[in-house]
PDB file of N, CA, C and O in Angstrom:
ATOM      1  N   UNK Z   1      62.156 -28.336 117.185  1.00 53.00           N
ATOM      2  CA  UNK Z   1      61.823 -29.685 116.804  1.00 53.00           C
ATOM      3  C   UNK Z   1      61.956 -29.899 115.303  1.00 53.00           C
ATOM      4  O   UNK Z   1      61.810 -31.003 114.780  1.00 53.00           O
ATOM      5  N   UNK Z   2      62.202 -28.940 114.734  1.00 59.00           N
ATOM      6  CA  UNK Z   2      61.959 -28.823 113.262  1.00 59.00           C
ATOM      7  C   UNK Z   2      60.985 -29.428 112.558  1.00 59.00           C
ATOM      8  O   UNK Z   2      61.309 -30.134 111.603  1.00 59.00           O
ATOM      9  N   UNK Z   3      59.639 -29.259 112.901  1.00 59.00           N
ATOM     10  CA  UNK Z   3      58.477 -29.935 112.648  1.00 59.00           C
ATOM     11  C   UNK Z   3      57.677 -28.784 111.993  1.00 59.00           C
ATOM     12  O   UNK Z   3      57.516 -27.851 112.780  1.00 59.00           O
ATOM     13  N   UNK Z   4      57.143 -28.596 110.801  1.00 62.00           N
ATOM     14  CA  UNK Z   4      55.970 -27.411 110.585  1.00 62.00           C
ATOM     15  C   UNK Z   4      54.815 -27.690 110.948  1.00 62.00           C
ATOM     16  O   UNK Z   4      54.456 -28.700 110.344  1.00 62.00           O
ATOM     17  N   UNK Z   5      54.051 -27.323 111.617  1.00 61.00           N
ATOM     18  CA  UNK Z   5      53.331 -27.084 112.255  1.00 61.00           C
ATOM     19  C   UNK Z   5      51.641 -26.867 111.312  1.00 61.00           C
ATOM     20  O   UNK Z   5      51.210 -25.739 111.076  1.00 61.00           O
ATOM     21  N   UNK Z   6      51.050 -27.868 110.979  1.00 63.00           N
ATOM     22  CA  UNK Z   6      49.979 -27.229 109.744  1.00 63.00           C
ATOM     23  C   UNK Z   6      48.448 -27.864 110.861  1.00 63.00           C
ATOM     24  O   UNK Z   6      48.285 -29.007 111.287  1.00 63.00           O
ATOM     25  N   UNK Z   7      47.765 -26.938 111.015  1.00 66.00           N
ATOM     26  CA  UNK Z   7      46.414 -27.974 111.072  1.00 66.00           C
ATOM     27  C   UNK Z   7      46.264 -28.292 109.867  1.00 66.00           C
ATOM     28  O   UNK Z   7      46.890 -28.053 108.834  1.00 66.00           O
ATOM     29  N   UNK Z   8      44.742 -29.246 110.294  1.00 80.00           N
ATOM     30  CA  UNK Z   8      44.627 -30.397 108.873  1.00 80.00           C
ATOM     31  C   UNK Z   8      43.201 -30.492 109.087  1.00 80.00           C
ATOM     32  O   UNK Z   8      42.453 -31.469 109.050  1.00 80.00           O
ATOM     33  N   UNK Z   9      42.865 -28.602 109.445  1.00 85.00           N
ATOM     34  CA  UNK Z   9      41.265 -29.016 109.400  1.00 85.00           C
ATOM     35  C   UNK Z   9      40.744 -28.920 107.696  1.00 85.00           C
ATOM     36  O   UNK Z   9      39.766 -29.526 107.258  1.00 85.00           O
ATOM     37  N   UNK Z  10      41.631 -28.031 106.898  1.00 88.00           N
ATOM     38  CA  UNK Z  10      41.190 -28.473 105.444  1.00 88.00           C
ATOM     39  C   UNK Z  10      40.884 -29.471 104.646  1.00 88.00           C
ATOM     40  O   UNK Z  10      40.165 -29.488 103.647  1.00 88.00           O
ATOM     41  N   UNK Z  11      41.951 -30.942 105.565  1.00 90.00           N
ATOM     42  CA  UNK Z  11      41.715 -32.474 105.225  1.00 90.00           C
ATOM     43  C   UNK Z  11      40.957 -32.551 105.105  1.00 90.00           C
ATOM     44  O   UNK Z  11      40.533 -32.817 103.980  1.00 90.00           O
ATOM     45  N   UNK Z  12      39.879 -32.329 106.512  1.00 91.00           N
ATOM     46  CA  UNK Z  12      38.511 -32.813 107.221  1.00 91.00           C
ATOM     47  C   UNK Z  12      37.563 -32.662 106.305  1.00 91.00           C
ATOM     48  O   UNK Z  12      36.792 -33.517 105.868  1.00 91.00           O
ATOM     49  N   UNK Z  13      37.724 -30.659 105.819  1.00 94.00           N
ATOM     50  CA  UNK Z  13      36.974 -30.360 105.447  1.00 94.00           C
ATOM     51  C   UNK Z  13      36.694 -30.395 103.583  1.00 94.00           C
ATOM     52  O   UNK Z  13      35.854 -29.680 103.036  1.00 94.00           O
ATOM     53  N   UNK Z  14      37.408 -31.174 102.997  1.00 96.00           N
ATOM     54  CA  UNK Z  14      37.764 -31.771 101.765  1.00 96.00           C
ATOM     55  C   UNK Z  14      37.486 -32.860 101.929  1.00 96.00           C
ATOM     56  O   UNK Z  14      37.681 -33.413 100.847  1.00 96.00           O
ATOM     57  N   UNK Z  15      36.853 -34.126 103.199  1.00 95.00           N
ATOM     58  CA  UNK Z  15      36.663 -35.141 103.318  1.00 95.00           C
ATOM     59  C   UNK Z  15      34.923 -34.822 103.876  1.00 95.00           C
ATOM     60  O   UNK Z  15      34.117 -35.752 103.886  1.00 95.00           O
ATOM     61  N   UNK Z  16      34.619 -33.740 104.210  1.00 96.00           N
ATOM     62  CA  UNK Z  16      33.116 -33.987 104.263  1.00 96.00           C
ATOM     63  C   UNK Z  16      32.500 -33.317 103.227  1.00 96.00           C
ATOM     64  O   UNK Z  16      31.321 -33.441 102.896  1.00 96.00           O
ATOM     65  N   UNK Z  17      33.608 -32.367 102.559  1.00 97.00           N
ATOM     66  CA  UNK Z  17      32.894 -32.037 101.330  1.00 97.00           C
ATOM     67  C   UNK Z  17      32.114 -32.794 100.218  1.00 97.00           C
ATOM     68  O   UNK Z  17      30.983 -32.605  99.769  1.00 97.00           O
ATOM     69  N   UNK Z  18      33.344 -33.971  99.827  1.00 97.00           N
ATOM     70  CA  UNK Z  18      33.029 -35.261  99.283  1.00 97.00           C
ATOM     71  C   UNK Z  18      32.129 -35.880 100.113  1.00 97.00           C
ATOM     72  O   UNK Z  18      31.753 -36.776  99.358  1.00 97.00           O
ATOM     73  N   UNK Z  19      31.411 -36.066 101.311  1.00 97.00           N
ATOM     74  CA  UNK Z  19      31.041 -36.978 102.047  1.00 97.00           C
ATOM     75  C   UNK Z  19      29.619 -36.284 101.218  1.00 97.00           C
ATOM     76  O   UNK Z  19      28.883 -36.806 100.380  1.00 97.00           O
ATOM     77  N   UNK Z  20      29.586 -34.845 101.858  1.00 97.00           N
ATOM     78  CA  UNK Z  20      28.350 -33.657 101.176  1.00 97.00           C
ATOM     79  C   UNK Z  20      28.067 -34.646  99.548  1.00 97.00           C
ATOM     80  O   UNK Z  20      27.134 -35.444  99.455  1.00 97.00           O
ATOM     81  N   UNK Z  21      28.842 -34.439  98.650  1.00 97.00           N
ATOM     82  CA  UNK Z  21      28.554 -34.281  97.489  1.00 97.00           C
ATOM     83  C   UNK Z  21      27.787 -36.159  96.808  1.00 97.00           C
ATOM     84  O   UNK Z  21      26.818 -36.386  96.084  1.00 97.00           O
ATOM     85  N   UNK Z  22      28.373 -36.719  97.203  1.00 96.00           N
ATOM     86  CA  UNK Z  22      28.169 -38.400  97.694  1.00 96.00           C
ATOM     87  C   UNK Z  22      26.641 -38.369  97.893  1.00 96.00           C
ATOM     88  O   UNK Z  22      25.815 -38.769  97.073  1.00 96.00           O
ATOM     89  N   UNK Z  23      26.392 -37.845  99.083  1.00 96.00           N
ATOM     90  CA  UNK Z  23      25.246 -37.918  99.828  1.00 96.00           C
ATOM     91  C   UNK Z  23      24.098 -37.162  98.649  1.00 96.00           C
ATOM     92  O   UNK Z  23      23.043 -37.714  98.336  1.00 96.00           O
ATOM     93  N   UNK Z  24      24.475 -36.025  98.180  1.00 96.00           N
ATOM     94  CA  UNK Z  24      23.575 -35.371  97.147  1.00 96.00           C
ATOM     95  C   UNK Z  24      23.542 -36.618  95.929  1.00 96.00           C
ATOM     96  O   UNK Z  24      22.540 -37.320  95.799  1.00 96.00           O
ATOM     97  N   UNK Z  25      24.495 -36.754  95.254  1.00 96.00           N
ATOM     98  CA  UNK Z  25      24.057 -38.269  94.365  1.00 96.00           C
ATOM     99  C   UNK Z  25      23.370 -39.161  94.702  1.00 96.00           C
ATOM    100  O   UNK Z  25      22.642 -39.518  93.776  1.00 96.00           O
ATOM    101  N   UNK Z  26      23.243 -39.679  95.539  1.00 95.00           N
ATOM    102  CA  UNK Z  26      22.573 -40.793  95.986  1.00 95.00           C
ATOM    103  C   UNK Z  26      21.090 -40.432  96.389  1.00 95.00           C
ATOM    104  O   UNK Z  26      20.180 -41.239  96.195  1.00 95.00           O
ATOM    105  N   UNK Z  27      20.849 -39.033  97.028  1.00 95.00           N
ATOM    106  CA  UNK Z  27      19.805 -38.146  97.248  1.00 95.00           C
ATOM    107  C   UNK Z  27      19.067 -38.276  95.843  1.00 95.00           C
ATOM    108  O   UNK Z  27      17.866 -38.531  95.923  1.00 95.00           O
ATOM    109  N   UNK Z  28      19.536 -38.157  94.734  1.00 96.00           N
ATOM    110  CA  UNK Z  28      18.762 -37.381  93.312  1.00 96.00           C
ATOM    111  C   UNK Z  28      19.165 -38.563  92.403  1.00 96.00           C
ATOM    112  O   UNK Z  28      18.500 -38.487  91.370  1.00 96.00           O
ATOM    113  N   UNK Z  29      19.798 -39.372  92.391  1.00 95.00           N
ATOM    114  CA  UNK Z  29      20.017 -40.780  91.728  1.00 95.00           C
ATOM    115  C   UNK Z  29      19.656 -41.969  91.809  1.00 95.00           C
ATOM    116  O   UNK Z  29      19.377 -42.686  90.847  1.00 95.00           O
ATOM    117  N   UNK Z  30      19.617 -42.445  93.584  1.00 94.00           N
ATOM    118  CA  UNK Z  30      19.631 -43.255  93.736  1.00 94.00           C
ATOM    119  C   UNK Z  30      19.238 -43.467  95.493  1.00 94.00           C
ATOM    120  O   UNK Z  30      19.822 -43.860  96.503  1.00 94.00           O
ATOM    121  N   UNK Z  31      17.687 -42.862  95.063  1.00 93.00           N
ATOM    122  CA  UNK Z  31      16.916 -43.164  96.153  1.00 93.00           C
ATOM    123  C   UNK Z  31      16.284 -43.669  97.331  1.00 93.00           C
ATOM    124  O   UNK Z  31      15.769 -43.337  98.399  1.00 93.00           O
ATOM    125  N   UNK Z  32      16.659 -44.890  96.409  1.00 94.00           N
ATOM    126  CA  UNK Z  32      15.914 -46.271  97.194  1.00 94.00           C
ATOM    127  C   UNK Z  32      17.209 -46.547  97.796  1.00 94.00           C
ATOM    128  O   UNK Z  32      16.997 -46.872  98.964  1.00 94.00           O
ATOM    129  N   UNK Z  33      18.325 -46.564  97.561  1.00 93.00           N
ATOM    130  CA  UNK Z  33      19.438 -46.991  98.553  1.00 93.00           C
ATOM    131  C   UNK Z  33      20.339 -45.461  99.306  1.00 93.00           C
ATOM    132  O   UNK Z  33      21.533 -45.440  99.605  1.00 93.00           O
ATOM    133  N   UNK Z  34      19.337 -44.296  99.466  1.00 92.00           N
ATOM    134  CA  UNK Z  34      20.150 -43.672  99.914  1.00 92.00           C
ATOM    135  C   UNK Z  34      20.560 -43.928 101.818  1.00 92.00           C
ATOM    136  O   UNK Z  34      21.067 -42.950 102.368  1.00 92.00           O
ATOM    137  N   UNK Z  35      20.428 -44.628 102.296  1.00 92.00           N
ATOM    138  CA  UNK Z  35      20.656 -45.283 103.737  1.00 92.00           C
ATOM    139  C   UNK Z  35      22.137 -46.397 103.185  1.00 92.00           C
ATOM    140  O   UNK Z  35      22.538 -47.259 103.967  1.00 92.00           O
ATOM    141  N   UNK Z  36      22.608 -46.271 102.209  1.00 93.00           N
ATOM    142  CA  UNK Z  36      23.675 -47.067 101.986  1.00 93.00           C
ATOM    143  C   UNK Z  36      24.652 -45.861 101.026  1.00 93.00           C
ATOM    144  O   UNK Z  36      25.406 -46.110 100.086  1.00 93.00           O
ATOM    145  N   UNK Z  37      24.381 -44.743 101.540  1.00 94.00           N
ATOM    146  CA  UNK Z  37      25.589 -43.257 100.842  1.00 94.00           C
ATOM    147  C   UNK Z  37      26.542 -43.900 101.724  1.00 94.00           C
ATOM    148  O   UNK Z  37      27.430 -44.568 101.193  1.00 94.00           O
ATOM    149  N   UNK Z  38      26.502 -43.805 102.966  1.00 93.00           N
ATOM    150  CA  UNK Z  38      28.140 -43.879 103.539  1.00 93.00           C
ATOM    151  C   UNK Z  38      29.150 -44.759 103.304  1.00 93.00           C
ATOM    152  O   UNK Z  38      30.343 -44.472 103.403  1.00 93.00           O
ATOM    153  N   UNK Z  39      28.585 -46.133 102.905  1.00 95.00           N
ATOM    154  CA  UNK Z  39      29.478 -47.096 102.456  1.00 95.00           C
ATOM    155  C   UNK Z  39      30.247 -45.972 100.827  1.00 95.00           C
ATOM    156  O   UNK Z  39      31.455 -45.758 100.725  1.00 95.00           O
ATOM    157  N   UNK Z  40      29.598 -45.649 100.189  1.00 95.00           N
ATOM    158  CA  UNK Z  40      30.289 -44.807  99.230  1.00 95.00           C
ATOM    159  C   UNK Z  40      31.055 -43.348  99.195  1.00 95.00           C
ATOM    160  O   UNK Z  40      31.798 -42.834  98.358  1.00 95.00           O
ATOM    161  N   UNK Z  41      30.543 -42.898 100.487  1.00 96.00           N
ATOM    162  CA  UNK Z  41      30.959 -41.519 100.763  1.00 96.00           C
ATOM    163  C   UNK Z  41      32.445 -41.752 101.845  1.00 96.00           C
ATOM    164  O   UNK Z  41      33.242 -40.847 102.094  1.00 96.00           O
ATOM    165  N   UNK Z  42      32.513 -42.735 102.208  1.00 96.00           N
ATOM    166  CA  UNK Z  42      33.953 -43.160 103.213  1.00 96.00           C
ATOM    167  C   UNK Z  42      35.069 -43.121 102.561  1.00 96.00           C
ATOM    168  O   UNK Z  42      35.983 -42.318 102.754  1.00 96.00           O
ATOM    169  N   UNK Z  43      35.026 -44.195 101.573  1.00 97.00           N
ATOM    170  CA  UNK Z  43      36.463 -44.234 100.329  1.00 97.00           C
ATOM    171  C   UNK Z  43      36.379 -42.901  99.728  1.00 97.00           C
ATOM    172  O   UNK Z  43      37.465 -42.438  99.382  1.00 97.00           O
ATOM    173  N   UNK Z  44      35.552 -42.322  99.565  1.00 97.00           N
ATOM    174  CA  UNK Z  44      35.372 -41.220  98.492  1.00 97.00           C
ATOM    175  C   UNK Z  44      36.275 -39.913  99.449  1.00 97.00           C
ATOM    176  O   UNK Z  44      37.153 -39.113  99.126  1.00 97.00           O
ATOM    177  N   UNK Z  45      35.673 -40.146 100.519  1.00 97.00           N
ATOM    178  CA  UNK Z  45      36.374 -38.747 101.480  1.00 97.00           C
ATOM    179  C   UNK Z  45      37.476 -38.917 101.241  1.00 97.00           C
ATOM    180  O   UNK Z  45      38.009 -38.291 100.325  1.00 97.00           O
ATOM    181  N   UNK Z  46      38.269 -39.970 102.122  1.00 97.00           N
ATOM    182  CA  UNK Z  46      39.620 -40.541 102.183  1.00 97.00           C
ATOM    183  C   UNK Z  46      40.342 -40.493 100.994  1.00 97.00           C
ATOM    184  O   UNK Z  46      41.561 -40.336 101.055  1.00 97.00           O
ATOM    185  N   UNK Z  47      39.654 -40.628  99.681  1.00 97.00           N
ATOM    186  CA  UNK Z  47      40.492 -40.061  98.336  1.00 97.00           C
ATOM    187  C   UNK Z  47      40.779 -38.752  98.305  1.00 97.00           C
ATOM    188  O   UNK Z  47      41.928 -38.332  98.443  1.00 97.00           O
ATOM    189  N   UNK Z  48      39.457 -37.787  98.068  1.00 97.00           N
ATOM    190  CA  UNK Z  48      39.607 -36.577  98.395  1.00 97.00           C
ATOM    191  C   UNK Z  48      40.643 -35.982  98.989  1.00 97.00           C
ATOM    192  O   UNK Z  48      41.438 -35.149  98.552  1.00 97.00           O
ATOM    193  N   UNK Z  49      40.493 -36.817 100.677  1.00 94.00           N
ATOM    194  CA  UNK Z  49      41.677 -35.817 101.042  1.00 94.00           C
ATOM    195  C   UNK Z  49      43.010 -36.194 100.929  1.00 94.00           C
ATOM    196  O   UNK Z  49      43.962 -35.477 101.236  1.00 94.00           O
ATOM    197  N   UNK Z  50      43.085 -37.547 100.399  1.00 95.00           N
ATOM    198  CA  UNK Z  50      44.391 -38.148  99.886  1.00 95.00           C
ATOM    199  C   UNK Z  50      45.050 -37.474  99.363  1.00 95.00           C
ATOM    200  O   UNK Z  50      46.124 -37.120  99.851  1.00 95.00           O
ATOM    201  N   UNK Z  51      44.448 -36.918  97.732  1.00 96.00           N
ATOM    202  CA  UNK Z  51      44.605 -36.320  96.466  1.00 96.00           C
ATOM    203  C   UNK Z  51      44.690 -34.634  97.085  1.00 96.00           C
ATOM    204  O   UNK Z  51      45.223 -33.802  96.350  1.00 96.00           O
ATOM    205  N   UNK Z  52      44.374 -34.379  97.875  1.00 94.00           N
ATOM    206  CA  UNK Z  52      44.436 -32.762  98.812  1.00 94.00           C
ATOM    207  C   UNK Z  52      45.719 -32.602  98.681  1.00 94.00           C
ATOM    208  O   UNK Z  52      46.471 -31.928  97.977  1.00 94.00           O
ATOM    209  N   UNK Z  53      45.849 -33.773  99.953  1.00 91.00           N
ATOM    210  CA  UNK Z  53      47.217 -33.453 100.580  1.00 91.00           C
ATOM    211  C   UNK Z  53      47.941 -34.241  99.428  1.00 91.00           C
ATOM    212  O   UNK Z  53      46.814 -34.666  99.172  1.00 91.00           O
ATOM    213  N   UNK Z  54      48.485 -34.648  98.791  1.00 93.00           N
ATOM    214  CA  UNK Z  54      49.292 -34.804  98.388  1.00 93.00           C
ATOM    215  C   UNK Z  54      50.158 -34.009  96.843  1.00 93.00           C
ATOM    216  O   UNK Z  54      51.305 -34.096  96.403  1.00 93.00           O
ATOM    217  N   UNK Z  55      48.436 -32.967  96.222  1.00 94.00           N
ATOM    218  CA  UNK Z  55      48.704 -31.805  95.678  1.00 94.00           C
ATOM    219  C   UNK Z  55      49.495 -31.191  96.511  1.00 94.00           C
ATOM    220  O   UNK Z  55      50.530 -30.719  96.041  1.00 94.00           O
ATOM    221  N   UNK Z  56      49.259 -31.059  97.744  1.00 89.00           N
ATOM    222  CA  UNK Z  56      49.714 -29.306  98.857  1.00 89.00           C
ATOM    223  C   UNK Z  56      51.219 -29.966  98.926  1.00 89.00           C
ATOM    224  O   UNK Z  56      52.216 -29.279  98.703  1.00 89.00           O
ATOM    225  N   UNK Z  57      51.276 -31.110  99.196  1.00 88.00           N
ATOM    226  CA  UNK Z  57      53.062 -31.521  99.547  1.00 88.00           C
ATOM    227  C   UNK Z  57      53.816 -31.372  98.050  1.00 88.00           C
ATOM    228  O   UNK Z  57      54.972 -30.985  97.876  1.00 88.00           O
ATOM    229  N   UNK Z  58      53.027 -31.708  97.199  1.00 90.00           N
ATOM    230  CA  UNK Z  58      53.765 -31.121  95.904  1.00 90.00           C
ATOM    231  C   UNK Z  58      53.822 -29.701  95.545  1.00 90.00           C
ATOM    232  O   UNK Z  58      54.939 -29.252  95.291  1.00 90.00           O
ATOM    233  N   UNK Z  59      52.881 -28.969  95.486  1.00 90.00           N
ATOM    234  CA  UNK Z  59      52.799 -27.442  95.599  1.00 90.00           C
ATOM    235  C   UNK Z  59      53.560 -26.497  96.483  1.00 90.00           C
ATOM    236  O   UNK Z  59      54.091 -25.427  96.183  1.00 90.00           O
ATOM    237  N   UNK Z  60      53.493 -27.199  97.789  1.00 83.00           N
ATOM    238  CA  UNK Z  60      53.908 -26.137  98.422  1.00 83.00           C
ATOM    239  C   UNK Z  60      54.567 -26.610  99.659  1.00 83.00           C
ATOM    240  O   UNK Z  60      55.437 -25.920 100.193  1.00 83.00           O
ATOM    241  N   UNK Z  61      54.121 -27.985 100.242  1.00 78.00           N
ATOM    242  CA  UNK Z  61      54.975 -28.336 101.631  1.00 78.00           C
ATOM    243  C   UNK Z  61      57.091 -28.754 100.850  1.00 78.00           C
ATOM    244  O   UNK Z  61      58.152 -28.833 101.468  1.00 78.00           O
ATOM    245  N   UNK Z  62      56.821 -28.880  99.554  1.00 79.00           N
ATOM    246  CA  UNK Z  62      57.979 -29.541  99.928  1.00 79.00           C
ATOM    247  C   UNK Z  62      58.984 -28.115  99.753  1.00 79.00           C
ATOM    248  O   UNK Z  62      60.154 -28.059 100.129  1.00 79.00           O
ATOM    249  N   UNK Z  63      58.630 -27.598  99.446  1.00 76.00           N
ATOM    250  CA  UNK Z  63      59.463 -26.509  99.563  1.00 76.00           C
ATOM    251  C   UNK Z  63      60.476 -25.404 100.722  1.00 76.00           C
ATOM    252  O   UNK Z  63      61.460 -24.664 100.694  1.00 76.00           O
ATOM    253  N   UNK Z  64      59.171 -26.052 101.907  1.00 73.00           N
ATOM    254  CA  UNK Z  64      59.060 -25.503 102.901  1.00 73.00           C
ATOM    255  C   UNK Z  64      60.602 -26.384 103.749  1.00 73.00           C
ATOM    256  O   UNK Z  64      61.259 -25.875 104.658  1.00 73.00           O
ATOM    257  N   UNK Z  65      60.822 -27.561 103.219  1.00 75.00           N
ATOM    258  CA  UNK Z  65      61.675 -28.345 103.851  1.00 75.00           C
ATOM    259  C   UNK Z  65      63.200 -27.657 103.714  1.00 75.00           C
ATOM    260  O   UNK Z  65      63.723 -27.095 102.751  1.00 75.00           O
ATOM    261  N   UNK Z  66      63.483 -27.810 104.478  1.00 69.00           N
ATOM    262  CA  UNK Z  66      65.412 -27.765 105.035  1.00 69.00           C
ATOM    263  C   UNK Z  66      65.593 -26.079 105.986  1.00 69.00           C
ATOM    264  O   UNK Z  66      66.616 -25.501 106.353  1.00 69.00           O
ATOM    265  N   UNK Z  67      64.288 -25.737 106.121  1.00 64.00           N
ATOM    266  CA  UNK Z  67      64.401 -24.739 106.755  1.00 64.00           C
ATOM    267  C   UNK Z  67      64.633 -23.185 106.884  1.00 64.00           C
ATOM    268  O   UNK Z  67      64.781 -22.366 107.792  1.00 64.00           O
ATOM    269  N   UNK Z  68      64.584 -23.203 105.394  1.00 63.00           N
ATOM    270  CA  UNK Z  68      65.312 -21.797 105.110  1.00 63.00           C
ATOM    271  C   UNK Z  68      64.006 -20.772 105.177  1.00 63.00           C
ATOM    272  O   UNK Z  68      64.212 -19.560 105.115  1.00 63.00           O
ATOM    273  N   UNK Z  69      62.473 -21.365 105.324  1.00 58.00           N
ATOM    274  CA  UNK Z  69      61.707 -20.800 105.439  1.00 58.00           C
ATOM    275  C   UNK Z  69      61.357 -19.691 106.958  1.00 58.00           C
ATOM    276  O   UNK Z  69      60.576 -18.740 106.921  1.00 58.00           O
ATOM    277  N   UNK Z  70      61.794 -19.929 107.640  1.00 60.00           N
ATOM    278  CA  UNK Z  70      61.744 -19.693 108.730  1.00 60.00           C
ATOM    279  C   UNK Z  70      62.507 -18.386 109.122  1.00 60.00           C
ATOM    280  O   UNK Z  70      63.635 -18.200 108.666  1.00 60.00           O
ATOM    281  N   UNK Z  71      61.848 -17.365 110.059  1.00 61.00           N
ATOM    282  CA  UNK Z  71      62.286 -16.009 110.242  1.00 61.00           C
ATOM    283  C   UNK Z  71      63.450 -16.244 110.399  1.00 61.00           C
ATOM    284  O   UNK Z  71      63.916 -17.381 110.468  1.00 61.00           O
ATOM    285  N   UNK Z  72      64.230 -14.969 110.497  1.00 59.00           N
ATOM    286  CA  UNK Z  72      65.578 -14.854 111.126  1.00 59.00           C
ATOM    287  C   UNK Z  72      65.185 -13.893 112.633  1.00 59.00           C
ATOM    288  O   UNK Z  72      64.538 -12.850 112.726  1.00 59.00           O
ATOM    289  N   UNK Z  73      65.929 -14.804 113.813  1.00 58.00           N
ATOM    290  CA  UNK Z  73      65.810 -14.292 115.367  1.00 58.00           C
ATOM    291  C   UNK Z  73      66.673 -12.994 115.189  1.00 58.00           C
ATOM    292  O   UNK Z  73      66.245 -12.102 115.922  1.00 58.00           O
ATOM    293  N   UNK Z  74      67.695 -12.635 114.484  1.00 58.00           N
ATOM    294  CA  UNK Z  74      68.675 -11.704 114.590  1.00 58.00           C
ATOM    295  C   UNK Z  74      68.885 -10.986 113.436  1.00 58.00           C
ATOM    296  O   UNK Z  74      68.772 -11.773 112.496  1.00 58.00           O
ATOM    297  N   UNK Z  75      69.105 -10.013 113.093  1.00 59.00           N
ATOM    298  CA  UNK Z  75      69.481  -8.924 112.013  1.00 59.00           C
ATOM    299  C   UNK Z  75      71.206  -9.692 111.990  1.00 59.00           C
ATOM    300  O   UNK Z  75      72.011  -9.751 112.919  1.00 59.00           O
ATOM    301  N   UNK Z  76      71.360 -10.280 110.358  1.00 60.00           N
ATOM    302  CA  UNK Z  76      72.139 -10.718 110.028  1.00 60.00           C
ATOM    303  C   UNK Z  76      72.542 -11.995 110.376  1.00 60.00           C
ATOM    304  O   UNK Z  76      73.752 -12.198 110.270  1.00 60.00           O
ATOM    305  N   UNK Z  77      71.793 -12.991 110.798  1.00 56.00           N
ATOM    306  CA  UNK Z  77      71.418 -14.417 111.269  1.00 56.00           C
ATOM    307  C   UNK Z  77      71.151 -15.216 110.048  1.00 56.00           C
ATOM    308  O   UNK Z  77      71.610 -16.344 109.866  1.00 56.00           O
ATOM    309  N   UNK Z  78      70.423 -14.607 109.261  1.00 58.00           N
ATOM    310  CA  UNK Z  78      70.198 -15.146 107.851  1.00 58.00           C
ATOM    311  C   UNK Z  78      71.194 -16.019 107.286  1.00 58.00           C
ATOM    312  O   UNK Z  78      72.250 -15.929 107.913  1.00 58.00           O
ATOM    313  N   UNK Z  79      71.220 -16.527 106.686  1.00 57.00           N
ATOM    314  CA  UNK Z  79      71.984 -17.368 105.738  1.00 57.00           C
ATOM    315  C   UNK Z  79      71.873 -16.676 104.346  1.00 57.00           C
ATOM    316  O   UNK Z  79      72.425 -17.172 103.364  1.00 57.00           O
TER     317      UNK Z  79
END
């Protein structure tokens, strides 16, 4: 299919990290409205893992493209 194949539980987990860290501010800052973290911790995730993934496609997915990454099935198949 020529598709790489990545889970994207690191997204998730770069989007509840921020959700975590959100929730602690509002915990130790801002008390009286901490029942209103999630309205701030939603955009905040979704940046997070915006800014994730779009380091990793610069770092390292785009590299991965046109295929040359991929084993060789045969001794001397290589390119």
């Amino acid at each position: 299919m020529g598709v790489i194949n990545m889970a994207h539980g690191e997204l998730i987990m770069v989007g509840a990290y921020a959700t975590y860290a959100v929730q602690n501010v509002f915990r130790s800052h801002f008390p009286g409205a901490f029942d209103a973290y999630l309205l701030a911790a939603l955009p905040a995730a979704f940046l997070a893992a915006a800014l994730t993934g779009m380091l990793m496609e610069r770092a390292v997915i785009r590299f991965l493209y046109g295929g040359h990454w991929r084993p060789c099935s045969r001794p001397g198949a290589c390119r």
